[in-house]
Coordinates of C-alpha atoms in Angstrom, one line a residue:
X1 CA 3.2 -16.8 -11.0
X2 CA 3.4 -14.5 -14.0
X3 CA -0.3 -14.9 -14.7
X4 CA -1.0 -14.0 -11.1
X5 CA 1.2 -10.9 -11.5
X6 CA -1.0 -9.6 -14.3
X7 CA -4.2 -10.9 -12.8
X8 CA -4.0 -10.2 -9.0
X9 CA -7.6 -11.5 -8.6
X10 CA -6.0 -15.0 -8.8
X11 CA -4.1 -14.3 -5.7
X12 CA -7.1 -13.5 -3.4
X13 CA -10.1 -15.1 -5.0
X14 CA -9.1 -18.8 -4.2
X15 CA -8.9 -17.8 -0.5
X16 CA -12.2 -15.9 -0.5
X17 CA -14.5 -16.9 2.3
X18 CA -17.7 -16.0 4.1
X19 CA -16.1 -13.6 6.6
X20 CA -14.3 -11.8 3.8
X21 CA -17.6 -11.6 1.8
X22 CA -19.4 -10.1 4.8
X23 CA -16.6 -7.4 5.3
X24 CA -16.6 -6.6 1.6
X25 CA -20.4 -6.3 1.3
X26 CA -20.6 -3.9 4.3
X27 CA -17.8 -1.7 2.9
X28 CA -19.5 -1.8 -0.5
X29 CA -22.8 -0.5 0.8
X30 CA -21.1 2.4 2.6
X31 CA -18.9 3.3 -0.4
X32 CA -21.9 3.0 -2.8
X33 CA -24.0 5.4 -0.7
X34 CA -21.1 7.9 -0.8
X35 CA -20.3 7.3 -4.5
X36 CA -23.8 7.9 -5.9
X37 CA -23.9 11.7 -5.2
X38 CA -20.2 12.1 -5.9
X39 CA -20.4 10.4 -9.3
X40 CA -23.3 12.7 -10.3
X41 CA -21.5 15.8 -9.0
X42 CA -18.2 15.0 -10.7
X43 CA -19.8 14.3 -14.0
X44 CA -21.4 17.7 -13.9
X45 CA -18.0 19.2 -12.8
X46 CA -16.6 17.6 -16.0
X47 CA -19.3 19.3 -18.0
X48 CA -21.2 16.0 -18.7
X49 CA -24.7 14.8 -18.0
X50 CA -24.9 13.4 -14.5
X51 CA -25.7 9.9 -15.6
X52 CA -22.2 9.7 -17.1
X53 CA -20.8 9.7 -13.6
X54 CA -22.9 6.6 -12.8
X55 CA -21.7 4.9 -16.0
X56 CA -18.1 5.6 -15.1
X57 CA -18.7 3.9 -11.7
X58 CA -19.8 0.5 -13.0
X59 CA -17.5 -1.2 -15.6
X60 CA -14.3 0.5 -14.3
X61 CA -14.9 -0.9 -10.8
X62 CA -15.3 -4.5 -12.2
X63 CA -12.1 -4.2 -14.2
X64 CA -10.1 -2.8 -11.3
X65 CA -11.3 -5.7 -9.1
X66 CA -9.6 -8.0 -11.7
X67 CA -6.4 -6.2 -12.4
X68 CA -5.9 -4.0 -9.3
X69 CA -3.2 -4.8 -6.7
X70 CA -4.6 -2.6 -3.9
X71 CA -7.1 -4.3 -1.6
X72 CA -8.8 -1.0 -0.6
X73 CA -8.4 1.5 -3.4
X74 CA -11.8 2.9 -4.6
X75 CA -11.8 3.8 -8.2
X76 CA -14.2 6.1 -10.0
X77 CA -14.7 9.7 -10.9
X78 CA -12.6 12.1 -8.8
X79 CA -12.6 15.9 -8.6
X80 CA -9.2 16.8 -10.0
X81 CA -9.5 14.5 -13.0
X82 CA -13.0 15.8 -13.7
X83 CA -11.6 19.3 -13.7
X84 CA -8.8 18.3 -16.1
X85 CA -11.3 16.6 -18.3
X86 CA -13.5 19.7 -18.5
X87 CA -10.5 21.9 -19.3
X88 CA -9.2 19.6 -22.0
X89 CA -12.6 18.9 -23.7
X90 CA -13.7 22.5 -23.3
X91 CA -10.9 23.6 -25.6
X92 CA -12.2 21.5 -28.4
X93 CA -16.0 21.4 -28.0
X94 CA -18.9 23.2 -26.3
X95 CA -20.3 21.6 -23.1
X96 CA -23.7 20.1 -23.6
X97 CA -23.1 19.1 -27.2
X98 CA -22.7 15.6 -28.7
X99 CA -19.3 16.7 -29.9
X100 CA -18.2 17.4 -26.3
X101 CA -19.2 13.9 -25.2
X102 CA -17.3 12.5 -28.2
X103 CA -14.2 14.3 -27.1
X104 CA -14.5 13.0 -23.5
X105 CA -14.9 9.4 -24.7
X106 CA -11.8 9.8 -26.9
X107 CA -9.9 11.4 -24.0
X108 CA -10.9 8.5 -21.7
X109 CA -9.8 5.9 -24.2
X110 CA -6.5 7.6 -24.8
X111 CA -5.8 7.8 -21.1
X112 CA -6.7 4.1 -20.7
X113 CA -4.4 3.1 -23.5
X114 CA -1.5 5.2 -22.3
X115 CA -1.8 3.8 -18.7
X116 CA -2.0 0.2 -20.0
X117 CA 1.0 0.5 -22.3
X118 CA 3.0 2.3 -19.6
X119 CA 2.2 -0.6 -17.2
X120 CA 3.1 -3.3 -19.7
X121 CA 6.5 -1.7 -20.4
X122 CA 7.0 -0.9 -16.7
X123 CA 7.1 2.8 -16.9
X124 CA 5.7 3.5 -13.4
X125 CA 8.8 5.4 -12.6
X126 CA 7.7 8.2 -14.9
X127 CA 5.4 9.4 -12.1
X128 CA 8.6 10.3 -10.1
X129 CA 9.0 13.3 -12.4
X130 CA 6.0 14.9 -10.6
X131 CA 7.6 16.1 -7.4
X132 CA 5.5 16.2 -4.3
X133 CA 5.6 20.1 -4.1
X134 CA 4.4 20.3 -7.7
X135 CA 1.6 17.8 -7.1
X136 CA 0.6 19.5 -3.8
X137 CA 0.6 22.9 -5.5
X138 CA -1.4 21.6 -8.5
X139 CA -4.0 19.9 -6.3
X140 CA -4.3 22.9 -4.1
X141 CA -4.9 25.2 -7.1
X142 CA -7.3 22.7 -8.6
X143 CA -9.2 22.6 -5.3
X144 CA -9.6 26.4 -5.4
X145 CA -10.7 26.3 -9.1
X146 CA -13.2 23.6 -8.4
X147 CA -14.6 25.4 -5.4
X148 CA -14.9 28.7 -7.3
X149 CA -16.6 27.0 -10.3
X150 CA -19.2 25.3 -8.0
X151 CA -19.9 28.5 -6.1
X152 CA -22.0 29.7 -9.0
X153 CA -24.3 26.7 -8.5
X154 CA -24.6 27.4 -4.8
X155 CA -25.4 31.1 -5.6
X156 CA -27.7 30.4 -8.6
X157 CA -25.6 32.4 -10.9
X158 CA -24.6 32.0 -14.6
X159 CA -21.0 33.2 -14.1
X160 CA -18.5 31.5 -16.4
X161 CA -14.7 31.8 -16.7
X162 CA -11.7 30.0 -18.2
X163 CA -9.7 30.1 -14.9
X164 CA -9.9 30.9 -11.2
X165 CA -9.4 34.7 -11.8
X166 CA -12.1 35.1 -14.5
X167 CA -14.5 32.8 -12.5
X168 CA -14.1 34.9 -9.4
X169 CA -14.5 38.1 -11.4
X170 CA -17.7 36.8 -13.0
X171 CA -19.1 35.8 -9.6
X172 CA -18.4 39.1 -8.0
X173 CA -19.8 41.0 -11.0
X174 CA -23.1 39.1 -10.7
X175 CA -23.7 39.2 -7.0
X176 CA -26.8 41.3 -7.4
X177 CA -28.3 38.4 -9.5
X178 CA -28.1 35.8 -6.8
X179 CA -31.1 33.5 -6.7
X180 CA -32.4 33.5 -3.1
X181 CA -34.0 30.1 -3.0
X182 CA -31.0 28.5 -4.6
X183 CA -28.8 30.3 -2.2
X184 CA -30.8 29.0 0.8
X185 CA -30.6 25.4 -0.5
X186 CA -26.9 25.6 -1.5
X187 CA -25.7 27.5 1.5
X188 CA -27.8 25.3 3.8
X189 CA -26.3 22.2 2.3
X190 CA -22.8 23.7 2.4
X191 CA -23.1 24.6 6.1
X192 CA -24.5 21.2 7.0
X193 CA -21.9 19.3 5.1
X194 CA -19.0 21.4 6.5
X195 CA -20.3 21.2 10.1
X196 CA -20.6 17.4 9.7
X197 CA -17.1 17.2 8.4
X198 CA -15.8 19.2 11.4
X199 CA -18.0 18.0 14.2
X200 CA -20.3 15.2 12.9
X201 CA -18.3 12.3 14.2
X202 CA -17.9 13.8 17.7
X203 CA -21.5 14.7 18.0
X204 CA -22.7 11.3 16.9
X205 CA -20.3 9.7 19.4
X206 CA -22.0 11.7 22.2
X207 CA -25.2 9.8 21.4
X208 CA -23.6 6.6 22.4
X209 CA -22.7 5.3 19.0
X210 CA -19.4 3.4 18.7
X211 CA -16.8 5.8 17.2
X212 CA -16.4 3.6 14.1
X213 CA -20.1 3.5 13.5
X214 CA -20.4 7.3 14.1
X215 CA -17.6 7.8 11.6
X216 CA -19.5 5.8 9.0
X217 CA -22.7 7.7 9.6
X218 CA -20.9 11.0 9.4
X219 CA -19.4 10.1 6.0
X220 CA -22.8 9.2 4.7
X221 CA -24.0 12.8 5.4
X222 CA -24.0 13.9 1.7
X223 CA -26.7 11.3 1.0
X224 CA -28.9 12.9 3.7
X225 CA -28.3 16.3 2.1
X226 CA -29.3 14.9 -1.3
X227 CA -32.5 13.2 0.1
X228 CA -33.7 16.2 2.1
X229 CA -33.1 18.8 -0.6
X230 CA -34.6 16.6 -3.3
X231 CA -37.8 16.0 -1.2
X232 CA -38.1 19.7 -0.4
X233 CA -37.6 20.7 -4.0
X234 CA -40.2 18.1 -5.1
X235 CA -42.8 18.9 -2.5
X236 CA -42.8 22.6 -3.1
X237 CA -42.0 22.4 -6.8
X238 CA -39.1 24.7 -6.4
X239 CA -37.8 23.9 -9.9
X240 CA -40.7 26.1 -11.2
X241 CA -39.5 28.9 -9.0
X242 CA -36.1 29.0 -10.6
X243 CA -34.1 26.4 -8.6
X244 CA -32.1 24.3 -11.1
X245 CA -32.4 20.6 -10.7
X246 CA -30.7 17.6 -12.3
X247 CA -33.8 16.7 -14.3
X248 CA -34.6 13.5 -15.9
X249 CA -31.8 10.9 -16.0
X250 CA -32.3 8.0 -18.3
X251 CA -32.7 4.7 -16.6
X252 CA -31.0 1.5 -17.8
X253 CA -27.7 -0.1 -18.4
X254 CA -24.7 1.9 -19.5
X255 CA -24.7 2.3 -23.2
X256 CA -22.1 0.6 -25.5
X257 CA -20.1 3.4 -26.9
X258 CA -17.3 3.4 -29.5
X259 CA -14.9 6.3 -29.3
X260 CA -14.2 7.6 -32.8
X261 CA -10.7 7.6 -34.3
X262 CA -10.1 11.1 -35.6
X263 CA -6.4 11.6 -36.1
X264 CA -6.4 15.3 -35.6
X265 CA -8.5 15.1 -32.5
X266 CA -6.3 12.4 -31.0
X267 CA -3.3 14.5 -31.7
X268 CA -4.9 17.6 -30.0
X269 CA -5.8 15.5 -27.0
X270 CA -2.4 13.8 -26.6
X271 CA -0.9 16.1 -24.0
X272 CA -4.1 16.4 -22.0
X273 CA -4.6 12.6 -21.9
X274 CA -1.0 12.1 -20.8
X275 CA -1.3 14.6 -18.0
X276 CA -4.6 13.1 -16.8
X277 CA -3.0 9.7 -16.9
X278 CA 0.0 10.6 -14.9
X279 CA -1.9 12.8 -12.3
X280 CA -4.5 10.1 -11.9
X281 CA -1.8 7.4 -11.5
X282 CA 0.2 9.4 -8.9
X283 CA -2.9 10.2 -6.9
X284 CA -4.0 6.5 -7.0
X285 CA -0.6 5.1 -6.1
X286 CA -0.1 7.6 -3.3
X287 CA -3.5 6.6 -1.7
X288 CA -3.0 2.9 -2.4
X289 CA 0.5 2.8 -0.9
X290 CA -0.5 4.7 2.2
X291 CA -3.5 2.3 2.9
X292 CA -1.4 -0.8 2.0
X293 CA 1.2 0.2 4.5
X294 CA -1.4 0.2 7.3
X295 CA -2.2 -3.4 6.4
X296 CA 1.4 -4.4 5.9
X297 CA 0.7 -5.1 2.3
X298 CA 2.2 -3.7 -0.9
X299 CA 1.0 -2.6 -4.2
X300 CA 2.7 -2.9 -7.6
X301 CA 2.9 0.5 -9.3
X302 CA 3.2 -1.0 -12.8
X303 CA 0.3 -3.3 -12.2
X304 CA -1.7 -0.3 -11.0
X305 CA -1.0 1.3 -14.3
X306 CA -2.5 -1.7 -16.1
X307 CA -5.5 -1.7 -13.7
X308 CA -6.2 2.0 -14.1
X309 CA -5.7 1.7 -17.8
X310 CA -8.2 -1.1 -18.3
X311 CA -10.6 0.7 -16.0
X312 CA -10.5 3.8 -18.2
X313 CA -10.7 1.7 -21.4
X314 CA -13.9 0.1 -20.1
X315 CA -15.2 3.5 -19.1
X316 CA -14.7 4.8 -22.7
X317 CA -16.7 1.9 -24.1
X318 CA -19.5 2.2 -21.6
X319 CA -20.3 5.9 -21.9
X320 CA -18.2 7.0 -19.0
X321 CA -15.4 9.5 -18.3
X322 CA -11.8 9.3 -17.0
X323 CA -11.5 7.6 -13.6
X324 CA -8.9 7.3 -10.9
X325 CA -8.4 6.3 -7.3
X326 CA -10.3 8.5 -4.8
X327 CA -8.6 9.4 -1.5
X328 CA -11.9 10.0 0.4
X329 CA -13.7 6.9 -0.8
X330 CA -10.6 4.7 -0.4
X331 CA -10.3 5.9 3.2
X332 CA -13.9 5.1 3.8
X333 CA -13.4 1.7 2.1
X334 CA -10.5 1.0 4.4
X335 CA -12.3 2.2 7.6
X336 CA -15.4 0.1 6.6
X337 CA -13.3 -3.1 6.7
X338 CA -12.8 -3.8 2.9
X339 CA -10.7 -6.9 2.6
X340 CA -10.3 -7.4 -1.2
X341 CA -10.9 -5.5 -4.4
X342 CA -14.3 -7.4 -4.6
X343 CA -15.6 -4.4 -2.7
X344 CA -15.4 -2.4 -5.8
X345 CA -17.2 -5.0 -7.8
X346 CA -20.0 -5.0 -5.2
X347 CA -20.1 -1.2 -5.3
X348 CA -20.4 -1.4 -9.1
X349 CA -23.5 -3.6 -8.7
X350 CA -25.0 -1.1 -6.3
X351 CA -24.4 1.8 -8.8
X352 CA -25.9 -0.4 -11.6
X353 CA -29.0 -0.9 -9.5
X354 CA -29.2 2.8 -8.9
X355 CA -28.9 3.5 -12.6
X356 CA -31.7 1.0 -13.3
X357 CA -34.2 1.9 -10.6
X358 CA -33.3 5.1 -8.7
X359 CA -32.7 7.7 -11.4
X360 CA -36.4 8.8 -11.5
X361 CA -36.0 9.8 -7.8
X362 CA -33.0 12.1 -8.6
X363 CA -34.9 14.3 -11.1
X364 CA -35.6 17.0 -8.4
X365 CA -32.1 16.9 -6.9
X366 CA -30.9 20.6 -6.8
X367 CA -27.7 21.3 -8.6
X368 CA -26.9 23.6 -5.7
X369 CA -26.7 20.5 -3.5
X370 CA -24.3 18.8 -5.8
X371 CA -22.2 22.0 -5.9
X372 CA -22.1 22.1 -2.1
X373 CA -21.1 18.4 -2.0
X374 CA -18.2 19.1 -4.4
X375 CA -17.0 22.2 -2.5
X376 CA -16.9 20.4 0.8
X377 CA -15.3 17.3 -0.8
X378 CA -12.4 19.4 -2.3
X379 CA -11.7 21.3 0.9
X380 CA -9.3 18.5 1.8
X381 CA -7.4 19.1 -1.4
X382 CA -6.5 22.6 -0.4
X383 CA -3.3 22.3 1.7
X384 CA -2.2 25.8 2.6
X385 CA 0.1 24.7 5.4
X386 CA 2.2 22.7 2.9
X387 CA 3.0 26.0 1.1
X388 CA 4.5 27.4 4.3
X389 CA 6.4 24.2 5.2
X390 CA 7.9 24.0 1.7
X391 CA 8.9 27.6 1.8
X392 CA 10.7 27.1 5.1
X393 CA 12.4 23.9 4.1
X394 CA 13.4 24.4 0.4
X395 CA 13.2 27.6 -1.5
X396 CA 13.7 25.9 -4.9
X397 CA 10.8 23.4 -4.2
X398 CA 8.7 26.3 -3.1
X399 CA 9.4 28.1 -6.3
X400 CA 8.2 25.1 -8.3
X401 CA 5.1 24.9 -6.1
X402 CA 4.3 28.6 -6.4
X403 CA 4.7 28.6 -10.2
X404 CA 2.4 25.6 -10.4
X405 CA -0.2 27.3 -8.2
X406 CA -0.1 30.6 -10.0
X407 CA 0.0 29.1 -13.5
X408 CA -2.9 26.7 -12.7
X409 CA -5.0 29.5 -11.3
X410 CA -4.4 32.0 -14.1
X411 CA -3.7 29.8 -17.1
X412 CA -5.5 26.5 -16.5
X413 CA -4.7 23.0 -15.3
X414 CA -2.6 21.8 -18.2
X415 CA -0.3 24.8 -18.4
X416 CA -0.1 24.8 -14.6
X417 CA 1.2 21.2 -14.2
X418 CA 3.5 21.5 -17.3
X419 CA 5.0 24.7 -15.9
X420 CA 5.5 23.1 -12.5
X421 CA 7.1 19.9 -13.9
X422 CA 9.3 22.0 -16.3
X423 CA 10.6 24.2 -13.5
X424 CA 11.2 21.3 -11.2
X425 CA 13.4 19.6 -13.9
X426 CA 15.2 22.8 -14.6
X427 CA 15.9 23.3 -10.9
X428 CA 17.0 19.7 -10.6
X429 CA 19.5 20.2 -13.5
X430 CA 20.7 23.4 -11.9
X431 CA 21.2 21.9 -8.5
X432 CA 23.0 18.8 -9.8
X433 CA 25.0 20.8 -12.3
X434 CA 26.6 22.6 -9.3
X435 CA 26.9 19.7 -6.8
X436 CA 27.9 20.2 -3.2
X437 CA 31.5 19.3 -2.6
X438 CA 33.8 19.4 0.4
X439 CA 37.5 19.2 1.1
X440 CA 37.6 16.8 3.9
X441 CA 40.1 15.9 6.7
X442 CA 40.6 13.2 9.2
X443 CA 38.9 13.5 12.6
X444 CA 41.8 13.0 15.1
X445 CA 42.4 9.4 16.2
X446 CA 39.7 7.9 14.0
X447 CA 39.0 6.6 10.5
X448 CA 36.3 9.2 9.9
X449 CA 36.6 12.2 7.6
X450 CA 34.6 15.5 7.7
X451 CA 34.4 18.9 6.0
X452 CA 37.4 21.0 7.0
X453 CA 35.1 24.0 7.2
X454 CA 32.8 22.4 9.8
X455 CA 35.1 20.3 12.0
X456 CA 38.5 20.4 13.6
X457 CA 40.4 17.8 11.4
X458 CA 43.9 16.7 10.4
X459 CA 45.0 17.9 7.0
X460 CA 48.2 17.6 4.9
X461 CA 49.1 20.4 2.5
X462 CA 50.5 17.8 0.1
X463 CA 47.2 15.8 0.0
X464 CA 43.7 17.0 -0.9
X465 CA 40.7 14.8 -0.2
X466 CA 37.8 16.0 -2.3
X467 CA 34.3 14.6 -1.7
X468 CA 31.8 15.1 -4.5
X469 CA 28.2 14.7 -3.1
X470 CA 26.5 13.9 -6.4
X471 CA 26.7 11.5 -9.3
X472 CA 28.8 12.7 -12.2
X473 CA 27.1 13.3 -15.5
X474 CA 27.1 15.7 -18.4
X475 CA 25.5 18.6 -16.6
X476 CA 28.2 18.8 -13.8
X477 CA 31.3 17.4 -15.5
X478 CA 32.7 20.8 -16.4
X479 CA 31.9 22.1 -12.9
X480 CA 34.1 19.3 -11.4
X481 CA 37.0 20.4 -13.6
X482 CA 36.7 24.0 -12.3
X483 CA 36.5 22.8 -8.7
X484 CA 39.6 20.6 -9.0
X485 CA 41.7 23.2 -10.8
X486 CA 40.7 25.8 -8.3
X487 CA 41.9 23.5 -5.5
X488 CA 45.2 22.9 -7.2
X489 CA 45.8 26.7 -7.6
X490 CA 45.0 27.4 -4.0
X491 CA 47.2 24.6 -2.6
X492 CA 50.6 25.0 -4.3
X493 CA 52.3 22.2 -2.4
X494 CA 49.7 19.6 -3.5
X495 CA 51.1 16.3 -4.7
X496 CA 48.0 14.0 -4.4
X497 CA 44.4 14.6 -5.1
X498 CA 41.9 12.0 -3.9
X499 CA 38.3 12.1 -5.2
X500 CA 36.2 10.3 -2.6
X501 CA 33.3 8.8 -4.5
X502 CA 31.0 7.4 -1.7
X503 CA 28.1 9.6 -3.1
X504 CA 28.8 8.9 -6.8
X505 CA 26.2 6.4 -8.2
X506 CA 27.0 7.1 -11.8
X507 CA 29.8 8.3 -14.0
X508 CA 28.5 8.9 -17.6
X509 CA 30.5 9.3 -20.7
X510 CA 30.8 13.1 -20.4
X511 CA 32.0 12.8 -16.9
X512 CA 34.5 10.2 -17.8
X513 CA 36.0 12.5 -20.4
X514 CA 36.2 15.2 -17.8
X515 CA 38.0 12.8 -15.5
X516 CA 40.5 12.1 -18.3
X517 CA 41.0 15.9 -18.7
X518 CA 41.4 16.4 -15.0
X519 CA 43.9 13.5 -14.8
X520 CA 45.9 15.0 -17.7
X521 CA 46.0 18.5 -16.3
X522 CA 47.0 17.3 -12.9
X523 CA 49.9 15.3 -14.5
X524 CA 51.1 18.5 -16.1
X525 CA 50.9 20.2 -12.7
X526 CA 52.8 17.3 -11.0
X527 CA 49.8 16.1 -9.1
X528 CA 48.6 12.5 -9.0
X529 CA 44.9 11.8 -9.1
X530 CA 43.4 8.9 -7.0
X531 CA 40.0 7.6 -6.4
X532 CA 38.5 6.2 -3.2
X533 CA 35.3 4.4 -2.1
X534 CA 34.2 3.8 -5.7
X535 CA 30.9 1.8 -5.7
X536 CA 30.8 -1.6 -7.4
X537 CA 28.6 -0.7 -10.4
X538 CA 30.7 2.4 -11.1
X539 CA 33.9 0.4 -10.9
X540 CA 32.5 -2.2 -13.2
X541 CA 31.9 0.4 -15.9
X542 CA 35.3 2.0 -15.3
X543 CA 37.0 -1.4 -15.8
X544 CA 35.5 -1.6 -19.3
X545 CA 37.5 1.5 -20.3
X546 CA 41.3 2.2 -20.3
X547 CA 40.8 5.1 -17.8
X548 CA 42.3 3.2 -14.9
X549 CA 45.4 2.5 -16.9
X550 CA 45.7 6.2 -17.8
X551 CA 45.1 7.4 -14.3
X552 CA 48.3 8.6 -12.6
X553 CA 47.2 7.4 -9.2
X554 CA 45.4 4.3 -7.8
X555 CA 41.9 3.3 -6.5
X556 CA 41.7 2.9 -2.7
X557 CA 39.0 0.9 -1.0
X558 CA 38.4 3.6 1.6
X559 CA 39.2 7.2 2.3
X560 CA 41.2 6.2 5.3
X561 CA 43.3 3.8 3.2
X562 CA 44.1 6.6 0.9
X563 CA 44.9 9.0 3.7
X564 CA 47.1 6.5 5.5
X565 CA 49.2 5.4 2.5
X566 CA 49.7 8.9 1.0
X567 CA 50.3 10.6 4.3
X568 CA 53.0 8.1 5.3
X569 CA 54.6 8.5 1.9
X570 CA 54.6 12.2 2.2
X571 CA 56.3 12.0 5.6
X572 CA 58.9 9.5 4.3
X573 CA 59.9 11.5 1.2
X574 CA 58.5 15.0 1.4
X575 CA 59.7 16.1 -2.0
X576 CA 59.9 12.7 -3.8
X577 CA 56.9 12.1 -6.2
X578 CA 55.3 8.6 -6.1
X579 CA 56.5 6.3 -8.9
X580 CA 53.7 5.7 -11.4
X581 CA 52.2 2.2 -11.6
X582 CA 52.6 0.3 -14.9
X583 CA 49.8 -2.3 -14.9
X584 CA 46.0 -2.3 -14.5
X585 CA 46.3 -4.3 -11.3
X586 CA 48.5 -1.7 -9.8
X587 CA 45.6 0.7 -10.0
X588 CA 44.0 -1.0 -7.0
X589 CA 45.1 0.0 -3.6
X590 CA 47.5 -2.4 -1.9
X591 CA 46.1 -1.3 1.5

């Protein structure tokens, strides 16, 4: 069983049959048709020769088929990771140079090693530090950067820039230099692909095609754009008229590459590799989990780390670039009926055949067409409604999203995501350092308790029931002390304070010291401190200390038990304090 956990292929391969094979082959053909132009485009987006995208779509797909736990996730070059690769490598080498390719290979290997190690030590939870608003903001900003960076190819301009602002400024400044033929090809491809995305499926359905078939044909539209513009450029020799084309792409198998170990370079790339790893993992797991849920299956996040890690390692040793799970191709894979990860292996065979035999046919492919393909592909990444929804729902999350977007657009992808994560953590610490609390009272004729400021409830001026809606740890322990002492000051007849702990999942050492301090101060004020509804794991830890012996009050099983016992005692002896208990067992409620 443990071997099957690390090699999920052993779970589905023994059950592989003819029907499954047919489903996987059909899905593989459709995904391969979609992957060929995308792999070329994303390689160029990363500042690499287009064949690198093909190389990154062969070995990684085979490795993911062995180690991946998702039946439908399609791995390969993706837009956001390509952008992050270009940003990281561009800081250390000039695009188009051998040094740049060396940097990318090292970056790919580092990302693969990080992902694999994280998977082996089960660190999949680290992805939780990337909140959804931060990821959404980062991907939206990345989509805008990608679209703006590809606009120069559609317009036939040489505009450059380090971020969205400088790219847009460069484009606007060079508008008079637009190349007309390139604009016609690029804008024509853009309009066709966008119209197909919006209305292609519906129009094809009107011809009598089954909706599923119409959807598959619609998603293959980029291939049609590539074929038509390549033939037009070849027939009229438009490359000689200034239309930039892909040019000669070497045919053959992916080369065997050995990323160099240069300590200084590895150190400089560490943060970038870590961010690429985490962002790629989050994107892959999000897609994988959503598709698995539709099939009533599950994926293992830690195993996905290993699968993506080995895929990237293989990419580094086969002349590729960083890879991750693609939302668009995975959706197509699912819709086409992919049944197992073998679909990826079959797609890899298709890409391998393309690298061996089809590269001469791509020489006249206009770069403007690839630019249009990328722009339309990343439109789905730009989620402007999410900004509005987040603003309405949670201002703090909106602040983190806004900082991520602005920093990414103006300072670059690495600074953007670091700023977003950093602000999210700071806001989390701020929120949890000042947890919500409520003084609660009993709803009449019931065993339920609610906030006295929101409901008509029964209270007793000698008893205070304080509900803390957060775990207690170092950041909020002093705040709890202030809350309790303020309550004692404002309730002069108070004899009993009950901390109701139904929302407390943790009491760390700092919080325990604060509870000792609170207990001591309450003793001096003639007030007994009690606990109620303490969760089992928290009680287990408290029992390992002498705090329960020191505490002036007792631990009650429920808030109602505490209220019933203390309220009855207050009525029986209004001014007589409760006798302290002398043994550890007496700290548990007798109710």
